[in-house]
Amino acid sequence: MSADLAGKLDVLTDLFKRRLSDDLDKRKLLEEQARRIQQVEGGLFRDLQLPLVLGVAAVIDRLDRHEGEGQEHSHAIRDELLDLLERNGIRQVATDRGFDPANHEAIAARAEAGHPPGTVLEVWSRGYARHGWVFRPARVVVAR
């Protein structure tokens, strides 16, 4: 290999290494910025939106318990509110996988034939989470 070709190869290798280092630095900077943005979003949610979401959740609880005249209409409104929350990043806490203290608050426990301990028997109020943060656990009755 000629000295000229070897010199050009060294220049290209050095350029590649600098660009790779720059790309890694940029990736770290972008990851740090994304982390900061997520922290700010979480703080804004807690400060500004959480009281509204908890108020909507309380209305949903009342609609869940509504029986009698107008029940179909009240349940349709409830479903619209649940859809609205979901479209805005608020998901319901699952209650069909058994009791999970990270997602549920046991308000009562009772023995019930055919249900192993830890089975969620009743949901008294739905739970809600946003980005993995359970800000309102589901209130449930659990089999013991």
mmCIF file with all atom_site columns, N, CA, C and O in Angstrom, residues 4 24 66 97 110 135:
data_model
loop_
_atom_site.group_PDB
_atom_site.id
_atom_site.type_symbol
_atom_site.label_atom_id
_atom_site.label_alt_id
_atom_site.label_comp_id
_atom_site.label_asym_id
_atom_site.label_entity_id
_atom_site.label_seq_id
_atom_site.pdbx_PDB_ins_code
_atom_site.Cartn_x
_atom_site.Cartn_y
_atom_site.Cartn_z
_atom_site.occupancy
_atom_site.B_iso_or_equiv
_atom_site.pdbx_formal_charge
_atom_site.auth_seq_id
_atom_site.auth_comp_id
_atom_site.auth_asym_id
_atom_site.auth_atom_id
_atom_site.pdbx_PDB_model_num
ATOM 1  N N  . ASP A 1 4   ? 0.701   7.372   0.267  1.00 0.00 ? 4   ASP A N  1
ATOM 2  C CA . ASP A 1 4   ? -0.388  8.317   -0.011 1.00 0.00 ? 4   ASP A CA 1
ATOM 3  C C  . ASP A 1 4   ? -1.730  7.687   0.334  1.00 0.00 ? 4   ASP A C  1
ATOM 4  O O  . ASP A 1 4   ? -2.577  8.311   0.978  1.00 0.00 ? 4   ASP A O  1
ATOM 5  N N  . LEU A 1 24  ? -22.348 9.859   19.409 1.00 0.00 ? 24  LEU A N  1
ATOM 6  C CA . LEU A 1 24  ? -22.591 9.359   20.769 1.00 0.00 ? 24  LEU A CA 1
ATOM 7  C C  . LEU A 1 24  ? -22.878 10.513  21.721 1.00 0.00 ? 24  LEU A C  1
ATOM 8  O O  . LEU A 1 24  ? -23.778 10.424  22.564 1.00 0.00 ? 24  LEU A O  1
ATOM 9  N N  . HIS A 1 66  ? -74.673 4.362   39.063 1.00 0.00 ? 66  HIS A N  1
ATOM 10 C CA . HIS A 1 66  ? -76.041 4.780   38.724 1.00 0.00 ? 66  HIS A CA 1
ATOM 11 C C  . HIS A 1 66  ? -76.865 3.584   38.251 1.00 0.00 ? 66  HIS A C  1
ATOM 12 O O  . HIS A 1 66  ? -76.455 2.838   37.378 1.00 0.00 ? 66  HIS A O  1
ATOM 13 N N  . ARG A 1 97  ? -56.244 -9.337  36.741 1.00 0.00 ? 97  ARG A N  1
ATOM 14 C CA . ARG A 1 97  ? -55.066 -10.193 36.903 1.00 0.00 ? 97  ARG A CA 1
ATOM 15 C C  . ARG A 1 97  ? -54.773 -10.532 38.352 1.00 0.00 ? 97  ARG A C  1
ATOM 16 O O  . ARG A 1 97  ? -53.691 -10.953 38.696 1.00 0.00 ? 97  ARG A O  1
ATOM 17 N N  . ARG A 1 110 ? -62.830 -11.108 51.633 1.00 0.00 ? 110 ARG A N  1
ATOM 18 C CA . ARG A 1 110 ? -63.807 -12.099 52.076 1.00 0.00 ? 110 ARG A CA 1
ATOM 19 C C  . ARG A 1 110 ? -63.499 -13.430 51.403 1.00 0.00 ? 110 ARG A C  1
ATOM 20 O O  . ARG A 1 110 ? -62.945 -13.487 50.311 1.00 0.00 ? 110 ARG A O  1
ATOM 21 N N  . PHE A 1 135 ? -51.624 7.025   39.914 1.00 0.00 ? 135 PHE A N  1
ATOM 22 C CA . PHE A 1 135 ? -51.959 8.155   40.771 1.00 0.00 ? 135 PHE A CA 1
ATOM 23 C C  . PHE A 1 135 ? -53.267 7.953   41.516 1.00 0.00 ? 135 PHE A C  1
ATOM 24 O O  . PHE A 1 135 ? -53.574 8.679   42.450 1.00 0.00 ? 135 PHE A O  1
#
